[in-house]
XYZ file of C-alpha atoms in Angstrom:
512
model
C 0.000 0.000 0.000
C 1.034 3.830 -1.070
C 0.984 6.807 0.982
C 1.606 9.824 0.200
C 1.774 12.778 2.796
C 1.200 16.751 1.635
C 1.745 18.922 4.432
C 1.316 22.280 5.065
C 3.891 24.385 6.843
C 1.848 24.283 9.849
C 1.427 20.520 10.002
C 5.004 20.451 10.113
C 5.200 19.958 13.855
C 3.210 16.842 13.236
C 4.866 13.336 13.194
C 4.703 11.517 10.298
C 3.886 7.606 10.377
C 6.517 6.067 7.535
C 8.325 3.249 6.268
C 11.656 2.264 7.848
C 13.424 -0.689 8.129
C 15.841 -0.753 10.370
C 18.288 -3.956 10.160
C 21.879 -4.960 11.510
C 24.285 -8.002 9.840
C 23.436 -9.970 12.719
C 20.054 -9.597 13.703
C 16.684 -10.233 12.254
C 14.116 -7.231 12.028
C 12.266 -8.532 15.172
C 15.704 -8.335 17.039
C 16.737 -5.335 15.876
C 13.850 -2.835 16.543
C 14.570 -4.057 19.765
C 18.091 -4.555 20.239
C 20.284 -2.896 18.109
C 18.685 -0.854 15.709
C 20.491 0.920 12.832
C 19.491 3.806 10.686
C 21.012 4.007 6.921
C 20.321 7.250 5.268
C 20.861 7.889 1.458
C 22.715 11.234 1.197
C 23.227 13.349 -2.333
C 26.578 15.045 -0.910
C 29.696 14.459 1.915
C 31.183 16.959 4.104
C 34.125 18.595 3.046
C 35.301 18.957 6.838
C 34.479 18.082 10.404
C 36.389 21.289 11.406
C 33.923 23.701 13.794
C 34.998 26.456 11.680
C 34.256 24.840 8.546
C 30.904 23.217 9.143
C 28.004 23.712 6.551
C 24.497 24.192 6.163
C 24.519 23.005 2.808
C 21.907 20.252 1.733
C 22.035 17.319 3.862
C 25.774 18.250 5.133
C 23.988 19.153 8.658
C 22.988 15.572 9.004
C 26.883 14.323 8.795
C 27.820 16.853 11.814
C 25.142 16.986 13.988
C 25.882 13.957 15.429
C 29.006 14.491 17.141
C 28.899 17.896 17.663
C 26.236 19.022 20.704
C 24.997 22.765 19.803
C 24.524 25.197 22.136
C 20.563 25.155 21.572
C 18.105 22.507 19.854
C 16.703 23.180 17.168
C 13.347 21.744 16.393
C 11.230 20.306 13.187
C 9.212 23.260 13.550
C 11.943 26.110 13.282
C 12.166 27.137 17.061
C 14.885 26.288 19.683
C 14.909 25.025 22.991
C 17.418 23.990 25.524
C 20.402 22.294 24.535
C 24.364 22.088 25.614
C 22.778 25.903 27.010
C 19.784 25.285 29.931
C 18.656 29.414 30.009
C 19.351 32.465 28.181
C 18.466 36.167 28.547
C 18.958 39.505 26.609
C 19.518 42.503 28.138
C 17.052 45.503 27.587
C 18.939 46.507 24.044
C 19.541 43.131 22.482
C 22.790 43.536 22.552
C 24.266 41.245 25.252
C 23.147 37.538 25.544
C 24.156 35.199 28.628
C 23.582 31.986 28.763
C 23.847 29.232 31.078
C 25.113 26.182 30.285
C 24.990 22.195 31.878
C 27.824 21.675 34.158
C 27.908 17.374 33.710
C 29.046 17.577 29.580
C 32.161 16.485 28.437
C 34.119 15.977 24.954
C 34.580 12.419 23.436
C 38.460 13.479 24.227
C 37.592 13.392 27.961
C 37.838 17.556 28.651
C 34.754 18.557 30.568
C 32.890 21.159 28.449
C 32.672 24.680 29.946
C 32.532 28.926 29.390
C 36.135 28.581 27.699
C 35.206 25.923 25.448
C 32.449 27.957 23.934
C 34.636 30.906 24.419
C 37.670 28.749 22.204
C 35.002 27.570 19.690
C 33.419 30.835 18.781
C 36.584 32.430 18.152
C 37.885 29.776 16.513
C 34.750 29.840 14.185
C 35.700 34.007 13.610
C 39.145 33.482 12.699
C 38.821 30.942 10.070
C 37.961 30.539 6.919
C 34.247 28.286 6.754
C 31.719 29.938 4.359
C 29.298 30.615 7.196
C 31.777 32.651 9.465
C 29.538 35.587 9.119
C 26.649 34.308 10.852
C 28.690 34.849 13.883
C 29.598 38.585 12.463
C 27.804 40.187 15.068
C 29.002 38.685 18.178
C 31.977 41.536 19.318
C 32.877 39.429 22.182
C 32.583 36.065 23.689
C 33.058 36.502 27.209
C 33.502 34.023 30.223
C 31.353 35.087 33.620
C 31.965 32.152 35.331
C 32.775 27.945 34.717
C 29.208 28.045 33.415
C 28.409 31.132 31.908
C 29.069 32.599 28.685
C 28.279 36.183 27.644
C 28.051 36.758 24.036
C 28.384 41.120 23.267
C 27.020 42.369 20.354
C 28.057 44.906 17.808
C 24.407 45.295 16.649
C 20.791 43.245 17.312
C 21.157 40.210 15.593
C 17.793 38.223 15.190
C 19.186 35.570 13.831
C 21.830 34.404 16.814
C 19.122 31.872 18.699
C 18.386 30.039 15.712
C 22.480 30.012 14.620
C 23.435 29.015 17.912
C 21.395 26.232 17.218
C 23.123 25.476 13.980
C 26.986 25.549 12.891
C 28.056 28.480 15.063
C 26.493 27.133 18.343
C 28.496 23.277 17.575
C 31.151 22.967 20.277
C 34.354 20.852 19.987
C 36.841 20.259 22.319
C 39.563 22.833 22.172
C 42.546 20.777 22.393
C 41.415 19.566 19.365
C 40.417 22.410 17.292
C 43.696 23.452 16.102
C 44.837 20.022 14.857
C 44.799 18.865 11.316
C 42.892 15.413 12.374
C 39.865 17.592 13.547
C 39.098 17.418 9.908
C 38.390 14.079 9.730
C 38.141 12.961 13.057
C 34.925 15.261 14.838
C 35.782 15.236 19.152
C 32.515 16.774 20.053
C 30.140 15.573 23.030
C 27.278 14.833 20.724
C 25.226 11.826 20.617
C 27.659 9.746 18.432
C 30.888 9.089 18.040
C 32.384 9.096 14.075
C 33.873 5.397 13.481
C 36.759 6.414 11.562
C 37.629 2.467 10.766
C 34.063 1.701 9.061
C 34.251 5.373 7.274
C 35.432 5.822 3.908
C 35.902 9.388 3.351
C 33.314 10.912 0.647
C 30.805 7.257 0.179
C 29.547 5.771 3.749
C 30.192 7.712 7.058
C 29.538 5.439 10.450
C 29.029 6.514 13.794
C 28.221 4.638 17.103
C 26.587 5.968 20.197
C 28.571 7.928 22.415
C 28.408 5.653 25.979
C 28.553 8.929 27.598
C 26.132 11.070 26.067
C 24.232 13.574 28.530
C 20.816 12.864 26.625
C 21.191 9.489 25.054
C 17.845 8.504 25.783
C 16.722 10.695 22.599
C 18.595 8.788 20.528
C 17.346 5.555 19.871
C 19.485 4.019 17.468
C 22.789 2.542 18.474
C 24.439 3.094 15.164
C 23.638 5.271 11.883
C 25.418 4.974 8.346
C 25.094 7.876 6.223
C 25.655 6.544 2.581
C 26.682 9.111 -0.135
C 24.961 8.440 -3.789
C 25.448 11.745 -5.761
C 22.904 10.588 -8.274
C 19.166 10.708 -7.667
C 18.621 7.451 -9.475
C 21.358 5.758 -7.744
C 19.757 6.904 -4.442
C 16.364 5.804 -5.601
C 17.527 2.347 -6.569
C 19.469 2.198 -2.957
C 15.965 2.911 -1.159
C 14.115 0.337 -3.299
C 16.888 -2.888 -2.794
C 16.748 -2.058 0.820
C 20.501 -0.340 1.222
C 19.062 2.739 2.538
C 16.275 2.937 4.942
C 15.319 6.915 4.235
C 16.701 9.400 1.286
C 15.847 12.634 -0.159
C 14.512 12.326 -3.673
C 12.033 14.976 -6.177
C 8.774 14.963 -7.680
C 10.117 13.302 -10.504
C 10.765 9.791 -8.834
C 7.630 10.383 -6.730
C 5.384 8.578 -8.387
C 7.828 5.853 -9.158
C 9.181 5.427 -5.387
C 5.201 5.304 -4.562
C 4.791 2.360 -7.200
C 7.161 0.224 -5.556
C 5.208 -0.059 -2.216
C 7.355 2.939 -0.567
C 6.212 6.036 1.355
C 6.841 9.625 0.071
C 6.069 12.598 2.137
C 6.634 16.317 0.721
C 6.463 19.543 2.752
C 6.804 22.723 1.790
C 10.842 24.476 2.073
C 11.646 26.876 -0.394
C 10.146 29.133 -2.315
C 11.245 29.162 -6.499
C 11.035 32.126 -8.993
C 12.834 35.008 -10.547
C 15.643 36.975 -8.526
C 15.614 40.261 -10.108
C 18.936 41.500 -9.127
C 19.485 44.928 -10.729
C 16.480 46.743 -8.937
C 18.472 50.022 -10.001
C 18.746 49.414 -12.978
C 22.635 49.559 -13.540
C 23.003 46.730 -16.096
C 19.411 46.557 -17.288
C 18.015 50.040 -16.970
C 14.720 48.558 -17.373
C 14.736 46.373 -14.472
C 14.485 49.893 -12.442
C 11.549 50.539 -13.061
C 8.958 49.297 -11.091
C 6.164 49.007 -13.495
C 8.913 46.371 -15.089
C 9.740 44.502 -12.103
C 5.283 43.796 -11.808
C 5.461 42.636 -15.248
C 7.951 40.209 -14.603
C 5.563 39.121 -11.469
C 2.555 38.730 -13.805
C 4.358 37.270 -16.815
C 4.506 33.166 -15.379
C 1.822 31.238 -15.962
C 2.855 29.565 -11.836
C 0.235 26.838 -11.498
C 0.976 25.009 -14.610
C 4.527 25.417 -13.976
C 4.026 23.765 -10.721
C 2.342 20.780 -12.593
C 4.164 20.602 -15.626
C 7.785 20.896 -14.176
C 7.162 20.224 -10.187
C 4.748 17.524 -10.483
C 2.196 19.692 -7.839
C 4.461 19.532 -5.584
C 4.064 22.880 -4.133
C 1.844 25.874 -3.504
C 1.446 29.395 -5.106
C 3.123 32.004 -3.447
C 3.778 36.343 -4.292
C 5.754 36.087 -0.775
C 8.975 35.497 -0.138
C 9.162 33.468 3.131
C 6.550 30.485 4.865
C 3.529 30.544 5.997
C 4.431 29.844 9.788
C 7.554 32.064 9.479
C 7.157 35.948 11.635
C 6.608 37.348 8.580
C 4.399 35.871 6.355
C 1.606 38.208 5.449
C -1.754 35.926 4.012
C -3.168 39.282 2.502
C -0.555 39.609 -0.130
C -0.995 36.451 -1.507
C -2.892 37.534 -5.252
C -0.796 40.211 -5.302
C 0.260 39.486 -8.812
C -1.698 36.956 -11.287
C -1.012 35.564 -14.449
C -1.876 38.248 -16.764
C 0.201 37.955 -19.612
C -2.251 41.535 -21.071
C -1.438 43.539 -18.223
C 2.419 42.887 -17.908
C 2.820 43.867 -22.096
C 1.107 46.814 -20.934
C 2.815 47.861 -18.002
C 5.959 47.338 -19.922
C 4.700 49.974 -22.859
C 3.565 52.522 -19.551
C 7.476 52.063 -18.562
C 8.406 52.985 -22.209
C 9.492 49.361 -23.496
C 6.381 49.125 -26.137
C 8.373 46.198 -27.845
C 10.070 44.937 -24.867
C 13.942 44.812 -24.534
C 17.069 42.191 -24.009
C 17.573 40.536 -20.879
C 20.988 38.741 -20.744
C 20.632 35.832 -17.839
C 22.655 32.914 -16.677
C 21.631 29.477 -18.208
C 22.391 27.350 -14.443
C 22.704 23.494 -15.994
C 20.696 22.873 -12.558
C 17.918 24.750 -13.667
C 17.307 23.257 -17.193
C 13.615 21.550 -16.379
C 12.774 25.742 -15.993
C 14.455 27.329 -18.463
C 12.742 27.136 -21.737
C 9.037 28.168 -19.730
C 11.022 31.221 -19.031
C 12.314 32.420 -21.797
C 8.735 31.435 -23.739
C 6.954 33.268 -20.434
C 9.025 36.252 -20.532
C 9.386 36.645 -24.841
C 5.538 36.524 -24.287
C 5.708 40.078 -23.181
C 8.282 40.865 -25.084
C 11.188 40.161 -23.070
C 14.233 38.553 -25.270
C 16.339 36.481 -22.876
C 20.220 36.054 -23.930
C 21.005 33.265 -22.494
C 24.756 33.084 -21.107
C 26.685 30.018 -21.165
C 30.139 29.041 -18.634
C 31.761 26.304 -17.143
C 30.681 23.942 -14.728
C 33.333 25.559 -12.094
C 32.122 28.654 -12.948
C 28.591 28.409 -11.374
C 29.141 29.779 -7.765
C 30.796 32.536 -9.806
C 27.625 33.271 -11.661
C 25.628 32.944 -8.294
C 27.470 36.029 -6.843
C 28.439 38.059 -10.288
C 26.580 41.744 -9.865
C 26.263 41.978 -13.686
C 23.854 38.916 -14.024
C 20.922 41.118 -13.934
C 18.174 38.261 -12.797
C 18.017 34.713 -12.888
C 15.873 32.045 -10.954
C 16.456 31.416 -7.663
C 15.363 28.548 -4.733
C 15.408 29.944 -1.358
C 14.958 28.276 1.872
C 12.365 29.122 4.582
C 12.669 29.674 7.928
C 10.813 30.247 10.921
C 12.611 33.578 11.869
C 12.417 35.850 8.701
C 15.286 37.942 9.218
C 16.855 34.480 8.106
C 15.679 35.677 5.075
C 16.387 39.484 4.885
C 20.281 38.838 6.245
C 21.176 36.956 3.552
C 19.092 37.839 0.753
C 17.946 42.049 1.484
C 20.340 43.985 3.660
C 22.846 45.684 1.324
C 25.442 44.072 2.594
C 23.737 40.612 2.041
C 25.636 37.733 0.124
C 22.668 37.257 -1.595
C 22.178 41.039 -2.660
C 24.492 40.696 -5.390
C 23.779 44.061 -6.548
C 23.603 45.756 -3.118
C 20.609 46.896 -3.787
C 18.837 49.405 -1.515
C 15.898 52.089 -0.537
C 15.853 54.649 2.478
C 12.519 53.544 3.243
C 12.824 49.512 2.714
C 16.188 50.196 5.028
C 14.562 52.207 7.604
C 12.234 48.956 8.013
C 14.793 46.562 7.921
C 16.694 48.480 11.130
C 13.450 48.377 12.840
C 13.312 44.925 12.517
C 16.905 43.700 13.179
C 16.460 45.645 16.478
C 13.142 45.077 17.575
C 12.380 42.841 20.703
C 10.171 39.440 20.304
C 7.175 40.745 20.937
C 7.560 43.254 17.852
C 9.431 41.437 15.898
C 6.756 39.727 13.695
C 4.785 42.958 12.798
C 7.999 44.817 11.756
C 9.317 41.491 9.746
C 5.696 41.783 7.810
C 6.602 45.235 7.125
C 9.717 44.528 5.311
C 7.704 41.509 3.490
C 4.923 44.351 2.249
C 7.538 46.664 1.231
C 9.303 43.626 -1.359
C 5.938 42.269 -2.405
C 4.586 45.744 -3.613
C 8.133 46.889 -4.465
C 8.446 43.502 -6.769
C 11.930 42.865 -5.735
C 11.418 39.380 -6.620
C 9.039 37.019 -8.730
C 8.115 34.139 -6.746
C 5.940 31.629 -8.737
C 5.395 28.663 -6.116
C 6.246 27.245 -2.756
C 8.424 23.795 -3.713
C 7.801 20.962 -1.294
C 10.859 18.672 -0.352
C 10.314 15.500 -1.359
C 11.248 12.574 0.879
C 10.965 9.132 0.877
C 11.124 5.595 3.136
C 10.580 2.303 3.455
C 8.504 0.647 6.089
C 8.393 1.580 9.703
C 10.160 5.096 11.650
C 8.725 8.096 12.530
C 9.749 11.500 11.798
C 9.108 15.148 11.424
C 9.703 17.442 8.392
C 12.140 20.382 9.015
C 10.431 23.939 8.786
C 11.922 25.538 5.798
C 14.399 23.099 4.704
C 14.859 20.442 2.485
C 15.547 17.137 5.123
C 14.471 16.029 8.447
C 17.378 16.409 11.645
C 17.977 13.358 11.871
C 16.847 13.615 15.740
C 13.523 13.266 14.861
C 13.787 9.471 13.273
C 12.744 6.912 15.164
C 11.580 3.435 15.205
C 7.947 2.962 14.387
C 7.328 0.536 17.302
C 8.809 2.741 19.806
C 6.326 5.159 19.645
C-alpha cells in the first residue's frame, strides 16, 4: 500500500507515520527494533570537513555533523529552539548582550569537561577561520567568560538571527585541544550523541558513527548506530531505497510517483520558495529592471500553477511572498498580489516605455534546465528577449554572486525567523544582494526589525515583506515541497523551511 503525505507548513510539527526498516548483519528485524537498531540514510553530498569552523548548512551536510557535535541550543522540526548544551538564556534591555547558562555534567569524546572557555575557544575559533558561514557569527563583538558556566556573548548590533544560529553551525562545540589540529578534519571530538567510526568510514561514500556511551541525553537517541551513505545521483539513491541499502533518502517529484509504485512512502512539505531573482532593482546593467512598473510585469508574466504541474509535479503551492507561511513574517493578505496576466504585464511594460520589450541577458544554471525554456517562452511573451549566457561547470558559484547577471531564478529556503531571510538575501550588505541593492525607506524597516524585541518582531518582519511584495523585488511563482521518501516503519518530522528532516527526529515505528 502507497501513501503519500502533503503537508502544510503548519502541520510540520506533526509526526509523520513512515516506512523504515531498520536492520543490523546480525540480527533479524524482530531483534533489531529491539536490540540494536540501525538507521542508513541515502545522502546526495559528503562533508568537506568536520572542522567547527568549517561546518556547513549546505543540503544534507547538517545531518553528517550533527551527530558528534552538541549545539549550544536545539533546534526543532518546527523552526524554534529550545534547551540544549545551554539550559537558560536572557537579553539585556537593548539586544545587545546575551548570557547563557550552560549544563555543568558535559564532556568531549576526548575526555575535557565542556565549559565557558570551550564555547569561548570555539566561537573564536569559528571568527578566525575561513568556513563559508563565518559571518553568521559577524555580530558577536565578544565572547566573554562570567563564570565555569556562563558565557556572555556582546554584540556589535541586534542580531535576530543568533538563537536560531546558535542552534546550527556556530552554536556546535568541539573540544579545544582539538580544534587546532589537522585530524579535527576528519576525526569530529565533540560531546554529541555519536561518536564518528573512523575504521568503518570511507571518506566521501559511507560515514559510520556509534553511540557515544557517555552522552548527557542518550535517551533521545534511539538508534545505536547510523550509516550515512553518499549516492550523488538521484537514481542511484532511488535504486538504494528500493533494494533495501538505505532505509530513508531525499529524492524529487520526478521519482515520486515511481518510489510510490514500488510499495514505498513519500512525504513532501513545503521548504523553499522558487522564482525570478531580479537582481538589478536600479537598474545599472538593465536600466529597465528599475523601473517598477517592469519589475510587476515580470511578477505577472509566469503562468505559476501550470509550472508547478508541468515541471514540479504539484508539488508545491502558489506564493507572491517570499518566506513560509508559519515564518514571523508571512503576510496571508498579499498572496494575489500578482496573477497571471500575460495583457497587463505587455502593458505595463509599454507605460514604462518598453512598447516592444527589450534584451535581458541571464545565466543558463545546468541545474535549472527543467525551468528554463518556460522562461524564456513566459518572458518573450511580453516581449522580453532572454540572452542566455553560457560558462563552465566551475564557474557556477561565480555566476551565483556576479553583480552583472541582472536576474536569474532562484530557490530559497524558509525559515521560521524571517530575518533568516532578509540577512542573507535584502540587507545591502547581504551575500545574496548581489547588486547591493537598496531604498531609504525599505532600510529604515529593515533596522526596525533587526532591532526590535520578540514581541515586535513579527509585525515589523511583515513590514519589510509588504515593502518587497509591492516593491516587486522578486518574482516568486510557487512554494516547492521537499520530497522525501522511506521504506517501512520510523517516525519522523519534516524540518520547517528546509529540504531534510534532523535526523533527531527518526525513530523506530514501534517505539512510539
Amino acid at each position: 500500500m502507497r501513501k503519500r503525505r502533503l503537508l502544510s507548513a503548519a502541520a510540520l510539527v506533526v509526526a509523520v507515520t513512515v516506512a523504515i526498516t531498520a536492520c543490523t548483519s546480525t540480527a533479524t528485524d524482530d531483534e533489531e527494533s529491539t536490540e540494536s537498531p540501525t538507521l542508513r540514510i541515502g545522502s546526495s553530498a559528503a562533508p568537506e570537513s568536520f572542522d567547527p569552523a568549517e561546518l556547513s548548512l549546505g543540503v544534507e551536510i547538517p545531518q553528517f555533523w550533527m551527530l558528534t557535535y552538541d549545539t549550544l541550543l536545539k533546534l526543532n522540526a518546527d523552526g524554534t529552539v529550545s534547551p540544549n548544551l545551554a539550559t537558560e538564556w536572557s537579553y539585556d534591555e537593548s539586544n545587545t548582550k546575551l548570557e547563557v547558562t550552560l549544563r555543568d555534567d558535559v564532556t568531549f569524546t576526548d575526555g575535557a569537561p565542556l565549559n565557558a572557555e570551550a564555547v569561548k575557544a570555539n566561537i573564536e575559533h569559528i571568527q578566525a577561520g575561513a568556513g563559508r558561514d563565518k559571518a553568521y557569527a559577524d555580530a558577536i563583538a565578544a565572547t566573554n567568560v562570567v563564570d565555569d558556566f556562563t558565557v556572555e556573548f556582546e554584540l556589535s548590533e541586534p542580531d535576530p538571527m543568533l538563537l536560531t544560529n546558535l542552534a546550527r553551525n556556530i552554536g556546535a562545540v568541539g573540544s579545544p585541544e582539538a580544534l587546532t589540529t589537522e585530524a579535527i578534519k576528519t576525526t569530529p571530538v565533540g560531546s554529541g550523541p555519536y561518536i564518528l567510526d573512523t575504521a568503518a568510514t570511507v571518506v566521501g561514500s559511507n560515514y559510520t558513527y556509534d553511540r557515544n556511551p557517555d552522552y548527557w541525553n542518550s535517551e533521545a537517541w534511539p538508534y545505536d548506530r547510523i550509516e550515512l551513505l553518499v549516492y550523488t545521483d538521484l537514481t542511484a539513491r532511488v535504486n538504494a531505497l528500493k533494494a533495501g541499502q538505505v532505509d530513508a533518502t531525499w529524492i524529487d517529484g520526478s521519482t515520486a510517483a515511481e518510489v510510490e509504485a514500488s510499495g514505498l512512502t513519500v512525504t513532501s512539505s513545503p521548504a523553499e520558495w522558487v522564482g525570478m531573482k531580479i537582481n538589478d532593482r536600479a537598474g545599472a546593467v538593465v536600466p529597465a529592471l528599475g523601473d517598477l512598473r517592469v519589475r510587476q510585469a515580470i511578477n505577472m508574466a509566469f503562468d505559476s500553477q501550470a509550472m508547478l504541474e508541468n515541471i514540479d509535479l504539484g508539488f508545491g503551492s502558489l506564493t507572491n511572498v517570499t518566506v513560509l507561511p508559519g515564518s514571523n513574517g508571512f503576510v496571508e493578505a498579499l498572496q494575489g498580489t500578482y496573477e497571471y496576466d500575460p495583457d497587463g504585464a505587455r502593458k505595463l511594460l509599454a507605460e514604462a516605455g518598453y512598447p516592444d520589450g527589450f534584451d535581458l541577458p541571464m545565466p543558463q544554471f545546468p541545474f535549472r534546465a527543467a525551468y528554463n525554456p518556460t522562461i524564456e517562452s513566459a518572458l518573450g511573451d511580453i516581449g522580453i528577449r532572454v540572452i542566455w549566457k553560457d560558462f563552465a561547470p566551475t564557474e557556477t558559484v561565480q555566476q551565483l554572486y556576479d553583480p552583472t547577471n541582472a536576474m536569474f531564478m532562484t530557490a530559497l529556503n524558509g525559515a521560521r525567523e524571517s530575518w533568516d531571510f532578509y540577512s542573507s538575501a535584502v540587507t545591502p550588505d547581504a551575500s545574496g544582494n548581489i547588486a547591493q541593492s537598496t531604498d531609504p525607506e525599505l532600510e529604515a524597516l529593515l533596522d526596525t526589525a533587526r532591532s526590535s524585541s520578540e514581541e515586535d518582531r513579527e509585525q515589523a518582519n511583515q513590514a519589510v515583506q509588504t515593502w518587497l511584495v509591492e516593491n516587486a523585488w522578486f518574482a516568486p511563482w510557487y512554494y516547492r515541497d521537499t520530497v522525501y521518501a522511506t521504506s517501512d516503519a520510523v517516525t519522523f518530522e519534516p524540518q520547517f523551511g528546509d529540504a531534510l528532516p534532523l535526523i533527531s527526529t527518526f525513530a523506530p515505528a514501534n517505539s512510539k
